[in-house]
Coordinates of N, CA and C in Angstrom, one line a residue:
M79 N 122.4 -188.6 9.6 CA 122.8 -189.8 9.0 C 123.9 -190.6 9.9
N80 N 123.5 -191.8 10.2 CA 124.5 -192.6 11.1 C 125.5 -193.3 10.2
I81 N 126.7 -193.0 10.3 CA 127.8 -193.7 9.6 C 128.9 -194.0 10.7
P82 N 128.8 -195.1 11.4 CA 129.8 -195.5 12.4 C 131.3 -195.5 12.0
A83 N 132.2 -194.8 12.7 CA 133.5 -194.7 12.3 C 134.4 -196.0 12.3
E84 N 133.9 -197.0 13.1 CA 134.6 -198.3 13.3 C 134.4 -199.2 12.1
L85 N 133.3 -198.9 11.3 CA 133.0 -199.9 10.2 C 133.7 -199.4 8.9
K86 N 133.8 -200.4 7.9 CA 134.2 -200.0 6.5 C 133.0 -200.1 5.6
Y87 N 133.1 -199.4 4.4 CA 132.1 -199.2 3.5 C 132.4 -199.5 2.1
T88 N 131.4 -199.7 1.3 CA 131.6 -199.9 -0.2 C 130.9 -198.8 -1.0
K89 N 131.3 -198.6 -2.2 CA 130.6 -197.6 -3.1 C 129.2 -198.1 -3.4
D90 N 128.9 -199.4 -3.1 CA 127.5 -200.0 -3.3 C 126.6 -199.9 -2.0
H91 N 127.2 -199.1 -1.0 CA 126.4 -198.8 0.2 C 126.2 -200.0 1.1
E92 N 127.2 -200.9 1.2 CA 127.3 -202.0 2.2 C 128.2 -201.5 3.2
W93 N 128.0 -201.9 4.5 CA 128.9 -201.7 5.6 C 129.5 -203.1 6.0
I94 N 130.7 -203.1 6.5 CA 131.4 -204.3 6.8 C 132.2 -204.1 8.2
S95 N 132.0 -205.1 9.1 CA 132.8 -205.2 10.3 C 133.6 -206.5 10.2
L96 N 134.8 -206.5 10.8 CA 135.6 -207.7 10.7 C 136.1 -208.1 12.0
E97 N 135.9 -209.4 12.4 CA 136.4 -210.0 13.6 C 137.1 -211.3 13.3
G98 N 138.4 -211.2 13.4 CA 139.2 -212.4 12.9 C 139.1 -212.5 11.4
D99 N 138.6 -213.6 10.8 CA 138.5 -213.7 9.5 C 137.0 -213.9 9.0
I100 N 136.1 -213.3 10.0 CA 134.7 -213.4 9.8 C 134.2 -211.9 9.6
A101 N 133.6 -211.6 8.5 CA 133.1 -210.2 8.3 C 131.5 -210.3 8.4
T102 N 130.9 -209.3 9.0 CA 129.6 -209.1 9.1 C 129.2 -208.0 8.0
V103 N 128.1 -208.2 7.2 CA 127.8 -207.2 6.2 C 126.3 -206.9 6.3
G104 N 126.1 -205.6 6.0 CA 124.7 -205.2 5.9 C 124.7 -204.0 5.0
I105 N 123.5 -203.3 4.8 CA 123.5 -202.1 4.0 C 123.4 -200.9 5.0
T106 N 124.0 -199.7 4.5 CA 124.1 -198.5 5.3 C 122.8 -197.8 5.6
D107 N 122.8 -197.0 6.6 CA 121.8 -196.2 7.0 C 121.3 -195.4 5.7
F108 N 122.2 -194.9 5.0 CA 122.0 -194.1 3.7 C 121.2 -195.0 2.8
A109 N 121.6 -196.2 2.5 CA 121.0 -197.1 1.6 C 119.5 -197.4 2.0
Q110 N 119.4 -197.7 3.2 CA 118.0 -198.1 3.7 C 117.1 -196.9 3.6
S111 N 117.6 -195.7 3.8 CA 116.7 -194.5 3.7 C 116.3 -194.2 2.2
E112 N 117.3 -194.5 1.3 CA 117.0 -194.3 -0.1 C 116.0 -195.4 -0.7
L113 N 116.2 -196.6 -0.2 CA 115.2 -197.6 -0.5 C 113.8 -197.5 0.0
G114 N 113.7 -197.0 1.1 CA 112.4 -196.9 1.7 C 112.1 -198.1 2.6
D115 N 110.8 -198.4 2.8 CA 110.4 -199.6 3.6 C 110.8 -200.8 3.0
I116 N 111.7 -201.6 3.6 CA 112.1 -202.9 3.2 C 111.2 -204.0 3.5
V117 N 110.8 -204.8 2.5 CA 109.7 -205.8 2.7 C 110.3 -207.2 2.6
Y118 N 111.5 -207.4 2.0 CA 111.9 -208.7 1.8 C 113.6 -208.6 1.6
V119 N 114.2 -209.6 2.2 CA 115.7 -209.8 2.0 C 115.9 -211.2 1.6
E120 N 116.5 -211.4 0.4 CA 116.8 -212.7 -0.1 C 118.3 -213.0 -0.2
V121 N 118.7 -214.1 0.3 CA 120.1 -214.5 0.1 C 120.1 -216.0 -0.1
E122 N 120.4 -216.4 -1.4 CA 120.4 -217.7 -1.8 C 121.8 -218.3 -2.0
T123 N 122.8 -217.6 -1.5 CA 124.2 -217.9 -1.7 C 124.9 -218.5 -0.4
L124 N 124.0 -218.8 0.6 CA 124.6 -219.4 1.8 C 125.5 -220.7 1.5
D125 N 126.5 -220.7 2.1 CA 127.6 -221.8 2.1 C 128.3 -221.9 0.7
Q126 N 128.1 -220.8 -0.1 CA 128.8 -220.6 -1.3 C 130.1 -219.7 -1.2
T127 N 131.0 -219.9 -1.9 CA 132.2 -219.0 -2.0 C 132.1 -218.1 -3.2
L128 N 132.1 -216.8 -3.1 CA 132.0 -215.9 -4.1 C 133.1 -214.9 -4.1
E129 N 133.3 -214.3 -5.3 CA 134.3 -213.3 -5.5 C 133.8 -211.9 -5.0
K130 N 134.7 -211.0 -4.7 CA 134.3 -209.6 -4.4 C 133.5 -209.1 -5.5
D131 N 132.4 -208.3 -5.2 CA 131.6 -207.6 -6.2 C 130.6 -208.6 -6.8
E132 N 130.5 -209.8 -6.5 CA 129.5 -210.7 -7.0 C 128.1 -210.4 -6.2
V133 N 127.1 -210.6 -6.9 CA 125.7 -210.5 -6.3 C 125.5 -211.6 -5.3
F134 N 125.2 -211.3 -4.0 CA 125.0 -212.4 -3.0 C 123.5 -212.5 -2.6
G135 N 122.7 -211.5 -3.0 CA 121.3 -211.5 -2.7 C 120.7 -210.2 -3.2
T136 N 119.4 -210.1 -2.8 CA 118.7 -208.9 -3.1 C 117.9 -208.4 -1.9
V137 N 117.5 -207.1 -2.0 CA 116.7 -206.5 -1.0 C 115.7 -205.8 -1.7
E138 N 114.4 -206.1 -1.3 CA 113.2 -205.6 -1.9 C 112.5 -204.6 -1.0
A139 N 112.3 -203.4 -1.6 CA 111.6 -202.4 -0.8 C 110.2 -202.2 -1.6
V140 N 109.4 -201.3 -1.0 CA 108.1 -201.1 -1.6 C 108.2 -200.7 -3.1
K141 N 109.1 -199.9 -3.4 CA 109.1 -199.3 -4.8 C 110.2 -200.0 -5.7
T142 N 111.2 -200.8 -5.1 CA 112.2 -201.3 -5.9 C 112.9 -202.5 -5.4
V143 N 113.6 -203.2 -6.3 CA 114.5 -204.4 -5.8 C 115.9 -204.0 -6.2
S144 N 116.8 -204.2 -5.2 CA 118.2 -203.9 -5.5 C 119.1 -205.1 -5.1
D145 N 120.2 -205.3 -6.0 CA 121.1 -206.3 -5.9 C 122.0 -205.9 -4.7
L146 N 122.5 -207.0 -3.9 CA 123.5 -206.9 -2.9 C 124.8 -207.4 -3.4
F147 N 125.9 -206.6 -3.2 CA 127.1 -207.0 -3.8 C 128.2 -207.4 -2.7
L148 N 128.9 -208.5 -2.8 CA 129.8 -209.0 -1.8 C 130.9 -207.9 -1.7
P149 N 131.2 -207.5 -0.6 CA 132.3 -206.5 -0.5 C 133.7 -207.1 -0.4
L150 N 133.8 -208.4 0.0 CA 135.0 -209.1 0.1 C 134.8 -210.6 -0.3
A151 N 135.8 -211.1 -1.0 CA 135.8 -212.4 -1.4 C 135.7 -213.4 -0.3
G152 N 135.0 -214.5 -0.3 CA 134.9 -215.5 0.8 C 133.7 -216.3 0.7
E153 N 133.4 -217.1 1.8 CA 132.3 -218.0 1.8 C 131.2 -217.5 2.7
I154 N 130.1 -217.4 2.3 CA 129.0 -217.0 3.0 C 128.5 -218.0 4.0
V155 N 128.8 -217.8 5.3 CA 128.7 -218.8 6.3 C 127.4 -218.6 7.2
E156 N 126.8 -217.4 7.1 CA 125.6 -217.2 7.9 C 124.7 -216.1 7.2
F157 N 123.4 -216.4 7.3 CA 122.4 -215.4 6.9 C 121.5 -215.0 8.2
N158 N 121.2 -213.8 8.3 CA 120.4 -213.3 9.4 C 118.9 -213.8 9.2
D159 N 118.7 -215.0 9.7 CA 117.3 -215.6 9.5 C 116.2 -214.7 10.0
S160 N 116.5 -213.8 11.0 CA 115.4 -213.0 11.6 C 114.8 -212.0 10.5
L161 N 115.5 -211.8 9.4 CA 115.0 -210.9 8.4 C 114.0 -211.5 7.6
E162 N 113.9 -212.8 7.6 CA 112.8 -213.5 6.9 C 111.4 -213.1 7.4
S163 N 111.2 -213.0 8.7 CA 110.0 -212.7 9.3 C 109.9 -211.1 9.7
D164 N 111.1 -210.5 9.7 CA 111.2 -209.1 10.2 C 112.1 -208.3 9.4
P165 N 111.9 -208.2 8.0 CA 112.9 -207.4 7.2 C 113.1 -206.0 7.5
E166 N 112.0 -205.4 8.2 CA 112.1 -204.0 8.5 C 113.2 -203.7 9.6
K167 N 113.9 -204.7 10.2 CA 115.0 -204.5 11.0 C 116.1 -203.8 10.2
V168 N 116.2 -204.0 8.9 CA 117.2 -203.3 8.1 C 117.0 -201.7 8.1
N169 N 115.6 -201.3 8.2 CA 115.3 -199.9 8.3 C 115.6 -199.4 9.7
S170 N 115.1 -200.2 10.7 CA 115.1 -199.6 12.1 C 116.4 -199.8 12.7
D171 N 117.3 -200.8 12.3 CA 118.6 -201.0 13.0 C 119.7 -201.5 12.0
P172 N 120.0 -200.8 10.9 CA 120.8 -201.3 9.8 C 122.1 -201.8 10.3
Y173 N 122.8 -201.2 11.3 CA 124.0 -201.6 11.8 C 124.0 -202.6 13.0
G174 N 122.9 -203.0 13.4 CA 122.7 -203.9 14.6 C 121.9 -205.1 14.2
E175 N 120.7 -205.2 14.5 CA 119.8 -206.4 14.3 C 119.6 -206.5 12.7
G176 N 119.8 -205.5 12.0 CA 119.5 -205.5 10.5 C 120.7 -206.0 9.6
W177 N 121.7 -206.6 10.3 CA 122.9 -207.2 9.5 C 122.3 -208.3 8.6
M178 N 122.9 -208.6 7.5 CA 122.4 -209.5 6.5 C 123.2 -210.8 6.4
I179 N 124.5 -210.8 6.3 CA 125.3 -212.1 6.1 C 126.6 -211.9 6.9
K180 N 127.2 -213.1 7.2 CA 128.6 -213.3 7.7 C 129.4 -214.0 6.7
I181 N 130.5 -213.6 6.4 CA 131.4 -214.1 5.4 C 132.8 -214.6 6.1
K182 N 133.2 -215.8 5.7 CA 134.5 -216.2 6.1 C 135.4 -215.7 5.0
V183 N 136.2 -214.6 5.2 CA 136.9 -213.8 4.3 C 138.1 -214.6 3.8
S184 N 138.4 -214.6 2.5 CA 139.4 -215.2 1.8 C 140.8 -214.6 2.1
D185 N 140.8 -213.2 2.2 CA 142.0 -212.5 2.4 C 141.7 -211.3 3.3
V186 N 141.9 -211.3 4.6 CA 141.6 -210.3 5.5 C 142.2 -208.9 5.1
N187 N 143.3 -209.0 4.4 CA 144.0 -207.7 4.0 C 143.2 -206.9 3.1
D188 N 142.2 -207.5 2.4 CA 141.3 -206.7 1.5 C 140.4 -205.9 2.2
F189 N 140.2 -206.1 3.5 CA 139.4 -205.2 4.4 C 139.9 -203.8 4.4
N190 N 141.3 -203.7 4.4 CA 141.9 -202.4 4.5 C 141.6 -201.5 3.2
E191 N 141.2 -202.2 2.1 CA 141.1 -201.5 0.9 C 139.6 -200.9 0.7
L192 N 138.7 -201.2 1.7 CA 137.4 -200.7 1.7 C 137.4 -199.2 2.1
L193 N 136.3 -198.5 1.9 CA 136.2 -197.1 2.3 C 136.1 -196.9 3.8
S194 N 136.7 -195.8 4.3 CA 136.6 -195.5 5.7 C 135.3 -194.7 5.8
S195 N 134.9 -194.4 7.0 CA 133.7 -193.6 7.2 C 133.8 -192.3 6.6
E196 N 135.0 -191.6 6.6 CA 135.1 -190.3 6.1 C 135.0 -190.4 4.6
A197 N 135.6 -191.4 4.0 CA 135.5 -191.5 2.5 C 134.1 -191.8 2.0
Y198 N 133.4 -192.7 2.9 CA 132.0 -193.0 2.5 C 131.1 -191.7 2.6
K199 N 131.3 -190.9 3.7 CA 130.6 -189.6 3.8 C 130.8 -188.8 2.6
E200 N 132.0 -188.6 2.1 CA 132.3 -187.9 0.9 C 131.5 -188.5 -0.3
L201 N 131.5 -189.8 -0.4 CA 130.8 -190.5 -1.5 C 129.3 -190.1 -1.6
I202 N 128.7 -190.0 -0.4 CA 127.2 -189.8 -0.3 C 126.9 -188.3 -0.1
G203 N 128.0 -187.4 0.0 CA 127.7 -186.0 0.2 C 127.3 -185.6 1.5
V204 N 127.7 -186.3 2.6 CA 127.3 -185.8 3.9 C 128.4 -185.1 4.7

């Protein structure tokens, strides 16, 4: 199970990296393996400002559809358009080409409240 130490995580299985006040968000290796083959990623909240834990989109796998929850409050400034034609990137490269959105974070200090890789490993029992 790949859980990079430099990222932060949520109990809802999203990963977050932060550069300045821009956070990149995707779902974890654990989440994609639990969902199975991802066939569609939908984000209709581009250019909207949302609060932490609000639904920003959905991910559809062969067997299920799951909501995606915003890990930090802020404005969704970018969607990974390549996922429209190639959603399986979330399965093959969840921490790289499978990223989902970028957020202009309202308060970068909130980043420190997210789970460390060690805490996330405990959460999923790895």
